[in-house]
PDB file of N, CA and C in Angstrom:
ATOM      1  N   MET A   1    -131.283  -2.245  -3.731  1.00 58.00           N
ATOM      2  CA  MET A   1    -130.286  -2.719  -4.093  1.00 58.00           C
ATOM      3  C   MET A   1    -129.425  -3.801  -3.486  1.00 58.00           C
ATOM      4  N   ALA A   2    -128.913  -4.957  -4.501  1.00 55.00           N
ATOM      5  CA  ALA A   2    -128.060  -6.013  -3.896  1.00 55.00           C
ATOM      6  C   ALA A   2    -126.909  -5.726  -2.978  1.00 55.00           C
ATOM      7  N   LYS A   3    -126.780  -6.418  -1.962  1.00 56.00           N
ATOM      8  CA  LYS A   3    -125.625  -6.247  -1.147  1.00 56.00           C
ATOM      9  C   LYS A   3    -124.278  -7.408  -1.580  1.00 56.00           C
ATOM     10  N   GLU A   4    -123.270  -6.771  -1.610  1.00 58.00           N
ATOM     11  CA  GLU A   4    -122.082  -7.566  -2.217  1.00 58.00           C
ATOM     12  C   GLU A   4    -121.477  -8.601  -1.426  1.00 58.00           C
ATOM     13  N   THR A   5    -121.436  -9.916  -1.840  1.00 58.00           N
ATOM     14  CA  THR A   5    -120.963 -10.876  -0.571  1.00 58.00           C
ATOM     15  C   THR A   5    -119.796 -10.946  -1.066  1.00 58.00           C
ATOM     16  N   ARG A   6    -118.693 -10.869  -0.447  1.00 78.00           N
ATOM     17  CA  ARG A   6    -117.312 -11.146  -0.336  1.00 78.00           C
ATOM     18  C   ARG A   6    -116.774 -12.475   0.275  1.00 78.00           C
ATOM     19  N   THR A   7    -116.331 -13.185  -0.170  1.00 94.00           N
ATOM     20  CA  THR A   7    -115.886 -14.311   0.136  1.00 94.00           C
ATOM     21  C   THR A   7    -114.562 -14.453   0.797  1.00 94.00           C
ATOM     22  N   GLU A   8    -114.465 -14.980   2.123  1.00 94.00           N
ATOM     23  CA  GLU A   8    -112.989 -14.733   2.766  1.00 94.00           C
ATOM     24  C   GLU A   8    -112.115 -16.260   2.914  1.00 94.00           C
ATOM     25  N   LEU A   9    -111.053 -16.108   2.798  1.00 96.00           N
ATOM     26  CA  LEU A   9    -110.024 -17.432   3.079  1.00 96.00           C
ATOM     27  C   LEU A   9    -109.501 -16.921   4.436  1.00 96.00           C
ATOM     28  N   VAL A  10    -109.744 -17.772   5.424  1.00 97.00           N
ATOM     29  CA  VAL A  10    -109.506 -17.684   6.950  1.00 97.00           C
ATOM     30  C   VAL A  10    -108.516 -18.598   6.970  1.00 97.00           C
ATOM     31  N   VAL A  11    -107.325 -18.011   7.715  1.00 98.00           N
ATOM     32  CA  VAL A  11    -106.099 -19.038   7.795  1.00 98.00           C
ATOM     33  C   VAL A  11    -106.216 -18.522   9.508  1.00 98.00           C
ATOM     34  N   ASP A  12    -105.843 -19.865  10.277  1.00 98.00           N
ATOM     35  CA  ASP A  12    -106.005 -19.755  11.655  1.00 98.00           C
ATOM     36  C   ASP A  12    -104.732 -20.143  12.302  1.00 98.00           C
ATOM     37  N   LEU A  13    -103.745 -19.408  12.559  1.00 97.00           N
ATOM     38  CA  LEU A  13    -102.541 -19.960  12.909  1.00 97.00           C
ATOM     39  C   LEU A  13    -102.333 -19.933  14.708  1.00 97.00           C
ATOM     40  N   ARG A  14    -103.368 -19.478  15.234  1.00 97.00           N
ATOM     41  CA  ARG A  14    -103.251 -19.235  16.813  1.00 97.00           C
ATOM     42  C   ARG A  14    -102.825 -20.860  17.303  1.00 97.00           C
ATOM     43  N   GLY A  15    -101.803 -20.663  18.286  1.00 95.00           N
ATOM     44  CA  GLY A  15    -101.576 -21.894  19.026  1.00 95.00           C
ATOM     45  C   GLY A  15    -100.189 -22.442  18.130  1.00 95.00           C
ATOM     46  N   ARG A  16     -99.862 -21.634  17.168  1.00 95.00           N
ATOM     47  CA  ARG A  16     -98.564 -22.385  16.303  1.00 95.00           C
ATOM     48  C   ARG A  16     -97.311 -21.202  16.475  1.00 95.00           C
ATOM     49  N   PRO A  17     -96.401 -21.909  17.032  1.00 92.00           N
ATOM     50  CA  PRO A  17     -95.001 -21.094  17.512  1.00 92.00           C
ATOM     51  C   PRO A  17     -94.630 -20.141  15.853  1.00 92.00           C
ATOM     52  N   ILE A  18     -94.884 -18.949  15.983  1.00 93.00           N
ATOM     53  CA  ILE A  18     -94.076 -18.207  14.830  1.00 93.00           C
ATOM     54  C   ILE A  18     -93.027 -17.365  15.524  1.00 93.00           C
ATOM     55  N   GLU A  19     -91.766 -17.878  15.623  1.00 93.00           N
ATOM     56  CA  GLU A  19     -90.579 -16.950  16.125  1.00 93.00           C
ATOM     57  C   GLU A  19     -90.128 -16.000  15.124  1.00 93.00           C
ATOM     58  N   THR A  20     -90.039 -16.498  13.789  1.00 92.00           N
ATOM     59  CA  THR A  20     -89.307 -16.106  12.742  1.00 92.00           C
ATOM     60  C   THR A  20     -90.256 -15.769  11.473  1.00 92.00           C
ATOM     61  N   LEU A  21     -89.929 -14.841  10.569  1.00 93.00           N
ATOM     62  CA  LEU A  21     -90.568 -15.031   9.542  1.00 93.00           C
ATOM     63  C   LEU A  21     -90.557 -16.267   8.724  1.00 93.00           C
ATOM     64  N   ASP A  22     -89.546 -16.992   8.733  1.00 95.00           N
ATOM     65  CA  ASP A  22     -89.607 -18.139   7.911  1.00 95.00           C
ATOM     66  C   ASP A  22     -90.513 -19.317   8.640  1.00 95.00           C
ATOM     67  N   ASP A  23     -91.044 -19.322   9.887  1.00 96.00           N
ATOM     68  CA  ASP A  23     -91.928 -19.970  10.366  1.00 96.00           C
ATOM     69  C   ASP A  23     -93.051 -19.487  10.058  1.00 96.00           C
ATOM     70  N   PHE A  24     -93.422 -18.049   9.706  1.00 96.00           N
ATOM     71  CA  PHE A  24     -94.797 -17.726   9.344  1.00 96.00           C
ATOM     72  C   PHE A  24     -94.697 -18.186   7.772  1.00 96.00           C
ATOM     73  N   TRP A  25     -93.857 -18.111   7.123  1.00 96.00           N
ATOM     74  CA  TRP A  25     -93.939 -18.346   5.527  1.00 96.00           C
ATOM     75  C   TRP A  25     -94.266 -20.151   5.725  1.00 96.00           C
ATOM     76  N   ASP A  26     -93.800 -20.937   6.424  1.00 97.00           N
ATOM     77  CA  ASP A  26     -93.960 -22.400   6.753  1.00 97.00           C
ATOM     78  C   ASP A  26     -95.195 -22.510   7.038  1.00 97.00           C
ATOM     79  N   ALA A  27     -96.102 -21.706   7.701  1.00 97.00           N
ATOM     80  CA  ALA A  27     -97.062 -21.875   8.318  1.00 97.00           C
ATOM     81  C   ALA A  27     -98.111 -21.636   7.331  1.00 97.00           C
ATOM     82  N   LEU A  28     -98.073 -20.483   6.409  1.00 96.00           N
ATOM     83  CA  LEU A  28     -98.945 -20.260   5.469  1.00 96.00           C
ATOM     84  C   LEU A  28     -98.928 -20.869   3.986  1.00 96.00           C
ATOM     85  N   ALA A  29     -97.829 -21.564   3.906  1.00 96.00           N
ATOM     86  CA  ALA A  29     -97.538 -22.120   2.617  1.00 96.00           C
ATOM     87  C   ALA A  29     -98.471 -23.418   1.956  1.00 96.00           C
ATOM     88  N   GLU A  30     -99.122 -24.097   3.022  1.00 97.00           N
ATOM     89  CA  GLU A  30    -100.231 -25.079   2.457  1.00 97.00           C
ATOM     90  C   GLU A  30    -101.624 -24.216   2.651  1.00 97.00           C
ATOM     91  N   PRO A  31    -101.954 -23.829   3.678  1.00 97.00           N
ATOM     92  CA  PRO A  31    -103.152 -23.294   3.601  1.00 97.00           C
ATOM     93  C   PRO A  31    -103.761 -21.984   2.293  1.00 97.00           C
ATOM     94  N   CYS A  32    -102.226 -21.489   1.900  1.00 97.00           N
ATOM     95  CA  CYS A  32    -102.589 -20.311   1.146  1.00 97.00           C
ATOM     96  C   CYS A  32    -102.309 -21.035  -0.188  1.00 97.00           C
ATOM     97  N   GLY A  33    -101.574 -22.200  -0.379  1.00 96.00           N
ATOM     98  CA  GLY A  33    -101.357 -22.793  -1.846  1.00 96.00           C
ATOM     99  C   GLY A  33    -100.041 -22.020  -2.555  1.00 96.00           C
ATOM    100  N   LEU A  34     -99.004 -21.513  -1.697  1.00 96.00           N
ATOM    101  CA  LEU A  34     -98.111 -20.892  -2.061  1.00 96.00           C
ATOM    102  C   LEU A  34     -96.972 -21.617  -2.631  1.00 96.00           C
ATOM    103  N   PRO A  35     -96.383 -21.453  -3.872  1.00 95.00           N
ATOM    104  CA  PRO A  35     -95.931 -22.470  -4.926  1.00 95.00           C
ATOM    105  C   PRO A  35     -94.391 -22.265  -4.386  1.00 95.00           C
ATOM    106  N   LYS A  36     -93.699 -23.371  -4.729  1.00 94.00           N
ATOM    107  CA  LYS A  36     -92.479 -23.677  -4.147  1.00 94.00           C
ATOM    108  C   LYS A  36     -91.240 -22.576  -4.438  1.00 94.00           C
ATOM    109  N   TRP A  37     -91.696 -21.718  -5.846  1.00 95.00           N
ATOM    110  CA  TRP A  37     -90.953 -20.720  -5.872  1.00 95.00           C
ATOM    111  C   TRP A  37     -91.321 -19.403  -5.364  1.00 95.00           C
ATOM    112  N   PHE A  38     -92.158 -19.438  -4.539  1.00 95.00           N
ATOM    113  CA  PHE A  38     -92.662 -18.312  -3.778  1.00 95.00           C
ATOM    114  C   PHE A  38     -91.253 -17.694  -3.118  1.00 95.00           C
ATOM    115  N   GLY A  39     -91.114 -16.231  -3.113  1.00 93.00           N
ATOM    116  CA  GLY A  39     -89.972 -15.819  -2.480  1.00 93.00           C
ATOM    117  C   GLY A  39     -89.694 -15.635  -1.006  1.00 93.00           C
ATOM    118  N   ARG A  40     -90.636 -15.942  -0.141  1.00 94.00           N
ATOM    119  CA  ARG A  40     -90.542 -16.057   1.376  1.00 94.00           C
ATOM    120  C   ARG A  40     -89.793 -14.921   2.083  1.00 94.00           C
ATOM    121  N   ASN A  41     -90.541 -13.894   1.301  1.00 93.00           N
ATOM    122  CA  ASN A  41     -89.753 -12.162   1.772  1.00 93.00           C
ATOM    123  C   ASN A  41     -91.259 -11.216   1.893  1.00 93.00           C
ATOM    124  N   VAL A  42     -91.030 -10.256   2.737  1.00 92.00           N
ATOM    125  CA  VAL A  42     -92.397  -9.426   2.781  1.00 92.00           C
ATOM    126  C   VAL A  42     -92.693  -8.700   1.452  1.00 92.00           C
ATOM    127  N   GLU A  43     -91.467  -8.537   0.300  1.00 92.00           N
ATOM    128  CA  GLU A  43     -92.112  -8.109  -0.845  1.00 92.00           C
ATOM    129  C   GLU A  43     -92.904  -9.090  -1.805  1.00 92.00           C
ATOM    130  N   ALA A  44     -92.620 -10.339  -1.712  1.00 94.00           N
ATOM    131  CA  ALA A  44     -92.961 -11.230  -2.471  1.00 94.00           C
ATOM    132  C   ALA A  44     -94.695 -11.764  -1.788  1.00 94.00           C
ATOM    133  N   TRP A  45     -94.655 -11.410  -0.362  1.00 94.00           N
ATOM    134  CA  TRP A  45     -96.218 -11.523   0.259  1.00 94.00           C
ATOM    135  C   TRP A  45     -97.338 -10.484  -0.172  1.00 94.00           C
ATOM    136  N   ARG A  46     -96.580  -9.250  -0.176  1.00 92.00           N
ATOM    137  CA  ARG A  46     -97.389  -8.115  -0.802  1.00 92.00           C
ATOM    138  C   ARG A  46     -97.924  -8.187  -2.071  1.00 92.00           C
ATOM    139  N   ASP A  47     -97.194  -8.650  -2.888  1.00 92.00           N
ATOM    140  CA  ASP A  47     -97.499  -9.008  -4.330  1.00 92.00           C
ATOM    141  C   ASP A  47     -98.530 -10.062  -4.246  1.00 92.00           C
ATOM    142  N   THR A  48     -98.369 -11.139  -3.415  1.00 94.00           N
ATOM    143  CA  THR A  48     -99.158 -12.367  -3.201  1.00 94.00           C
ATOM    144  C   THR A  48    -100.584 -11.868  -2.772  1.00 94.00           C
ATOM    145  N   ILE A  49    -100.754 -11.111  -1.919  1.00 93.00           N
ATOM    146  CA  ILE A  49    -101.888 -10.811  -1.477  1.00 93.00           C
ATOM    147  C   ILE A  49    -102.517  -9.413  -1.869  1.00 93.00           C
ATOM    148  N   GLN A  50    -101.651  -8.518  -2.679  1.00 90.00           N
ATOM    149  CA  GLN A  50    -102.477  -7.243  -2.967  1.00 90.00           C
ATOM    150  C   GLN A  50    -102.510  -7.282  -4.658  1.00 90.00           C
ATOM    151  N   THR A  51    -101.382  -7.806  -5.069  1.00 90.00           N
ATOM    152  CA  THR A  51    -101.343  -7.964  -6.743  1.00 90.00           C
ATOM    153  C   THR A  51    -101.886  -8.991  -7.325  1.00 90.00           C
ATOM    154  N   ARG A  52    -102.017  -9.921  -6.583  1.00 91.00           N
ATOM    155  CA  ARG A  52    -102.312 -11.396  -7.002  1.00 91.00           C
ATOM    156  C   ARG A  52    -101.741 -11.966  -7.970  1.00 91.00           C
ATOM    157  N   GLY A  53    -102.369 -13.274  -8.157  1.00 92.00           N
ATOM    158  CA  GLY A  53    -101.278 -13.957  -9.677  1.00 92.00           C
ATOM    159  C   GLY A  53    -100.201 -14.876  -9.300  1.00 92.00           C
ATOM    160  N   ILE A  54    -100.105 -14.961  -7.960  1.00 94.00           N
ATOM    161  CA  ILE A  54     -99.173 -16.145  -7.353  1.00 94.00           C
ATOM    162  C   ILE A  54     -99.843 -17.254  -7.016  1.00 94.00           C
ATOM    163  N   SER A  55    -100.761 -17.081  -6.164  1.00 95.00           N
ATOM    164  CA  SER A  55    -101.459 -18.069  -5.560  1.00 95.00           C
ATOM    165  C   SER A  55    -102.918 -18.425  -6.016  1.00 95.00           C
ATOM    166  N   ASP A  56    -103.219 -19.529  -6.658  1.00 95.00           N
ATOM    167  CA  ASP A  56    -104.484 -19.593  -6.905  1.00 95.00           C
ATOM    168  C   ASP A  56    -105.622 -19.861  -5.900  1.00 95.00           C
ATOM    169  N   VAL A  57    -105.200 -20.174  -4.797  1.00 96.00           N
ATOM    170  CA  VAL A  57    -105.730 -20.538  -3.793  1.00 96.00           C
ATOM    171  C   VAL A  57    -106.139 -19.060  -3.028  1.00 96.00           C
ATOM    172  N   ILE A  58    -105.442 -18.131  -3.140  1.00 96.00           N
ATOM    173  CA  ILE A  58    -105.621 -16.804  -2.333  1.00 96.00           C
ATOM    174  C   ILE A  58    -106.503 -16.133  -3.334  1.00 96.00           C
ATOM    175  N   ASP A  59    -106.263 -16.188  -4.548  1.00 95.00           N
ATOM    176  CA  ASP A  59    -106.836 -15.572  -5.870  1.00 95.00           C
ATOM    177  C   ASP A  59    -108.398 -15.968  -5.927  1.00 95.00           C
ATOM    178  N   SER A  60    -108.791 -17.214  -5.467  1.00 95.00           N
ATOM    179  CA  SER A  60    -110.128 -17.728  -5.462  1.00 95.00           C
ATOM    180  C   SER A  60    -111.061 -17.213  -4.436  1.00 95.00           C
ATOM    181  N   TYR A  61    -110.372 -16.159  -3.897  1.00 95.00           N
ATOM    182  CA  TYR A  61    -111.267 -15.522  -2.641  1.00 95.00           C
ATOM    183  C   TYR A  61    -111.038 -13.892  -2.706  1.00 95.00           C
ATOM    184  N   ASP A  62    -111.908 -13.181  -2.375  1.00 94.00           N
ATOM    185  CA  ASP A  62    -111.995 -11.853  -2.146  1.00 94.00           C
ATOM    186  C   ASP A  62    -111.104 -11.270  -1.178  1.00 94.00           C
ATOM    187  N   VAL A  63    -111.116 -11.954  -0.029  1.00 95.00           N
ATOM    188  CA  VAL A  63    -110.146 -11.389   1.142  1.00 95.00           C
ATOM    189  C   VAL A  63    -109.641 -12.792   1.719  1.00 95.00           C
ATOM    190  N   LEU A  64    -108.228 -12.219   2.207  1.00 96.00           N
ATOM    191  CA  LEU A  64    -107.368 -13.391   2.920  1.00 96.00           C
ATOM    192  C   LEU A  64    -107.463 -13.044   4.615  1.00 96.00           C
ATOM    193  N   VAL A  65    -107.982 -13.208   5.258  1.00 96.00           N
ATOM    194  CA  VAL A  65    -107.848 -13.191   7.045  1.00 96.00           C
ATOM    195  C   VAL A  65    -106.654 -13.999   7.498  1.00 96.00           C
ATOM    196  N   VAL A  66    -105.954 -13.513   7.908  1.00 97.00           N
ATOM    197  CA  VAL A  66    -104.833 -14.342   8.609  1.00 97.00           C
ATOM    198  C   VAL A  66    -104.668 -14.170  10.259  1.00 97.00           C
ATOM    199  N   HIS A  67    -105.197 -14.999  11.367  1.00 97.00           N
ATOM    200  CA  HIS A  67    -105.274 -14.728  12.980  1.00 97.00           C
ATOM    201  C   HIS A  67    -103.777 -15.466  13.319  1.00 97.00           C
ATOM    202  N   VAL A  68    -103.132 -14.636  14.103  1.00 95.00           N
ATOM    203  CA  VAL A  68    -102.287 -15.139  14.973  1.00 95.00           C
ATOM    204  C   VAL A  68    -102.535 -14.820  16.235  1.00 95.00           C
ATOM    205  N   ASP A  69    -101.427 -15.368  16.938  1.00 94.00           N
ATOM    206  CA  ASP A  69    -101.109 -15.090  18.652  1.00 94.00           C
ATOM    207  C   ASP A  69    -100.312 -13.811  18.592  1.00 94.00           C
ATOM    208  N   LYS A  70    -100.342 -12.885  19.509  1.00 92.00           N
ATOM    209  CA  LYS A  70     -99.454 -11.874  19.873  1.00 92.00           C
ATOM    210  C   LYS A  70     -98.338 -12.544  20.718  1.00 92.00           C
ATOM    211  N   ARG A  71     -97.241 -13.356  20.080  1.00 91.00           N
ATOM    212  CA  ARG A  71     -95.984 -13.634  20.508  1.00 91.00           C
ATOM    213  C   ARG A  71     -95.204 -14.031  19.193  1.00 91.00           C
ATOM    214  N   GLY A  72     -93.805 -14.048  19.705  1.00 90.00           N
ATOM    215  CA  GLY A  72     -93.111 -14.315  18.428  1.00 90.00           C
ATOM    216  C   GLY A  72     -92.704 -13.329  17.678  1.00 90.00           C
ATOM    217  N   VAL A  73     -92.682 -13.555  16.541  1.00 91.00           N
ATOM    218  CA  VAL A  73     -92.227 -12.263  15.519  1.00 91.00           C
ATOM    219  C   VAL A  73     -93.544 -11.144  15.608  1.00 91.00           C
ATOM    220  N   PHE A  74     -94.985 -11.748  16.002  1.00 91.00           N
ATOM    221  CA  PHE A  74     -95.983 -10.549  16.181  1.00 91.00           C
ATOM    222  C   PHE A  74     -96.000 -10.153  17.514  1.00 91.00           C
ATOM    223  N   ALA A  75     -95.035 -10.181  18.652  1.00 87.00           N
ATOM    224  CA  ALA A  75     -95.167  -9.620  19.393  1.00 87.00           C
ATOM    225  C   ALA A  75     -93.763  -8.648  19.720  1.00 87.00           C
ATOM    226  N   ALA A  76     -92.889  -8.956  18.592  1.00 72.00           N
ATOM    227  CA  ALA A  76     -91.516  -8.053  18.672  1.00 72.00           C
ATOM    228  C   ALA A  76     -92.024  -6.755  17.815  1.00 72.00           C
ATOM    229  N   ARG A  77     -91.157  -5.744  18.305  1.00 78.00           N
ATOM    230  CA  ARG A  77     -91.374  -4.378  17.737  1.00 78.00           C
ATOM    231  C   ARG A  77     -90.042  -4.327  16.901  1.00 78.00           C
ATOM    232  N   ASN A  78     -89.655  -5.260  16.115  1.00 71.00           N
ATOM    233  CA  ASN A  78     -88.699  -4.926  15.181  1.00 71.00           C
ATOM    234  C   ASN A  78     -89.159  -4.862  13.714  1.00 71.00           C
ATOM    235  N   ARG A  79     -88.122  -3.973  12.719  1.00 79.00           N
ATOM    236  CA  ARG A  79     -88.625  -3.614  11.466  1.00 79.00           C
ATOM    237  C   ARG A  79     -89.356  -4.559  10.692  1.00 79.00           C
ATOM    238  N   GLU A  80     -88.830  -5.915  10.386  1.00 79.00           N
ATOM    239  CA  GLU A  80     -89.357  -6.979   9.821  1.00 79.00           C
ATOM    240  C   GLU A  80     -90.614  -6.971  10.056  1.00 79.00           C
ATOM    241  N   ALA A  81     -91.116  -7.214  11.428  1.00 80.00           N
ATOM    242  CA  ALA A  81     -92.388  -7.206  11.852  1.00 80.00           C
ATOM    243  C   ALA A  81     -93.392  -6.376  11.267  1.00 80.00           C
ATOM    244  N   ARG A  82     -92.822  -5.286  11.522  1.00 84.00           N
ATOM    245  CA  ARG A  82     -93.661  -4.180  11.141  1.00 84.00           C
ATOM    246  C   ARG A  82     -93.889  -3.664   9.721  1.00 84.00           C
ATOM    247  N   HIS A  83     -93.081  -4.211   9.098  1.00 87.00           N
ATOM    248  CA  HIS A  83     -93.046  -4.197   7.562  1.00 87.00           C
ATOM    249  C   HIS A  83     -93.965  -5.318   6.955  1.00 87.00           C
ATOM    250  N   LEU A  84     -93.948  -6.646   7.896  1.00 89.00           N
ATOM    251  CA  LEU A  84     -95.037  -7.689   7.490  1.00 89.00           C
ATOM    252  C   LEU A  84     -96.323  -7.346   7.741  1.00 89.00           C
ATOM    253  N   ARG A  85     -96.450  -6.519   8.922  1.00 89.00           N
ATOM    254  CA  ARG A  85     -97.767  -5.998   9.362  1.00 89.00           C
ATOM    255  C   ARG A  85     -98.501  -4.986   8.507  1.00 89.00           C
ATOM    256  N   SER A  86     -97.633  -4.137   7.897  1.00 90.00           N
ATOM    257  CA  SER A  86     -98.239  -3.490   6.680  1.00 90.00           C
ATOM    258  C   SER A  86     -98.687  -3.884   5.316  1.00 90.00           C
ATOM    259  N   THR A  87     -98.198  -5.014   5.151  1.00 91.00           N
ATOM    260  CA  THR A  87     -98.653  -5.718   3.742  1.00 91.00           C
ATOM    261  C   THR A  87    -100.013  -5.938   3.906  1.00 91.00           C
ATOM    262  N   PHE A  88    -100.801  -6.146   5.338  1.00 91.00           N
ATOM    263  CA  PHE A  88    -102.217  -6.343   5.380  1.00 91.00           C
ATOM    264  C   PHE A  88    -102.970  -5.328   5.127  1.00 91.00           C
ATOM    265  N   ALA A  89    -102.629  -4.052   4.989  1.00 81.00           N
ATOM    266  CA  ALA A  89    -103.546  -2.689   4.827  1.00 81.00           C
ATOM    267  C   ALA A  89    -104.150  -3.169   3.592  1.00 81.00           C
ATOM    268  N   GLY A  90    -105.625  -2.880   3.307  1.00 78.00           N
ATOM    269  CA  GLY A  90    -106.340  -2.985   2.474  1.00 78.00           C
ATOM    270  C   GLY A  90    -107.189  -3.689   2.511  1.00 78.00           C
ATOM    271  N   ARG A  91    -108.146  -3.640   1.366  1.00 85.00           N
ATOM    272  CA  ARG A  91    -109.352  -4.362   1.618  1.00 85.00           C
ATOM    273  C   ARG A  91    -109.378  -5.747   1.136  1.00 85.00           C
ATOM    274  N   GLN A  92    -108.196  -6.127   0.651  1.00 90.00           N
ATOM    275  CA  GLN A  92    -108.078  -7.794   0.147  1.00 90.00           C
ATOM    276  C   GLN A  92    -107.534  -8.737   1.386  1.00 90.00           C
ATOM    277  N   SER A  93    -107.105  -7.937   2.349  1.00 94.00           N
ATOM    278  CA  SER A  93    -106.340  -8.996   3.563  1.00 94.00           C
ATOM    279  C   SER A  93    -106.448  -8.439   4.993  1.00 94.00           C
ATOM    280  N   ARG A  94    -106.598  -9.135   6.088  1.00 94.00           N
ATOM    281  CA  ARG A  94    -106.616  -8.473   7.290  1.00 94.00           C
ATOM    282  C   ARG A  94    -105.610  -9.352   8.098  1.00 94.00           C
ATOM    283  N   LEU A  95    -104.662  -8.664   8.900  1.00 94.00           N
ATOM    284  CA  LEU A  95    -104.016  -9.939   9.709  1.00 94.00           C
ATOM    285  C   LEU A  95    -104.698  -9.332  11.136  1.00 94.00           C
ATOM    286  N   VAL A  96    -105.179 -10.398  11.818  1.00 94.00           N
ATOM    287  CA  VAL A  96    -105.754 -10.443  13.595  1.00 94.00           C
ATOM    288  C   VAL A  96    -104.995 -10.986  14.328  1.00 94.00           C
ATOM    289  N   VAL A  97    -104.004  -9.947  15.414  1.00 92.00           N
ATOM    290  CA  VAL A  97    -103.419 -10.737  16.074  1.00 92.00           C
ATOM    291  C   VAL A  97    -104.421 -10.555  17.383  1.00 92.00           C
ATOM    292  N   HIS A  98    -103.942 -11.619  18.163  1.00 94.00           N
ATOM    293  CA  HIS A  98    -104.830 -11.980  19.139  1.00 94.00           C
ATOM    294  C   HIS A  98    -103.895 -11.879  20.413  1.00 94.00           C
ATOM    295  N   GLU A  99    -104.432 -11.156  21.370  1.00 92.00           N
ATOM    296  CA  GLU A  99    -103.648 -11.022  22.977  1.00 92.00           C
ATOM    297  C   GLU A  99    -103.684 -12.417  23.411  1.00 92.00           C
ATOM    298  N   LEU A 100    -102.737 -12.979  24.083  1.00 87.00           N
ATOM    299  CA  LEU A 100    -102.580 -14.338  24.589  1.00 87.00           C
ATOM    300  C   LEU A 100    -103.610 -13.967  26.278  1.00 87.00           C
ATOM    301  N   SER A 101    -104.156 -15.071  26.274  1.00 77.00           N
ATOM    302  CA  SER A 101    -104.966 -15.059  27.718  1.00 77.00           C
ATOM    303  C   SER A 101    -104.040 -15.860  28.785  1.00 77.00           C
TER     304      SER A 101
END
């Protein structure tokens, strides 16, 4: 039986200050090929990574993996941050939050 090979788009944002969701959208725009009309909100992001059809870059890979530091918006226990993290649930995307050393 042949093993399925899944391609991954890895976006490493470690070391980049991400204090707000706007910082997160700014950081992802170029490496993920987000169009200028991208909604810059959690619902638009969910559509981009789960439904697909918004970013040709993301759509050309099977899986999106985003690495971030556990600081700023990713250290906060706010509703927006939890909602953003929940969008990465599923086989098509992963958010890896790294502890700071």
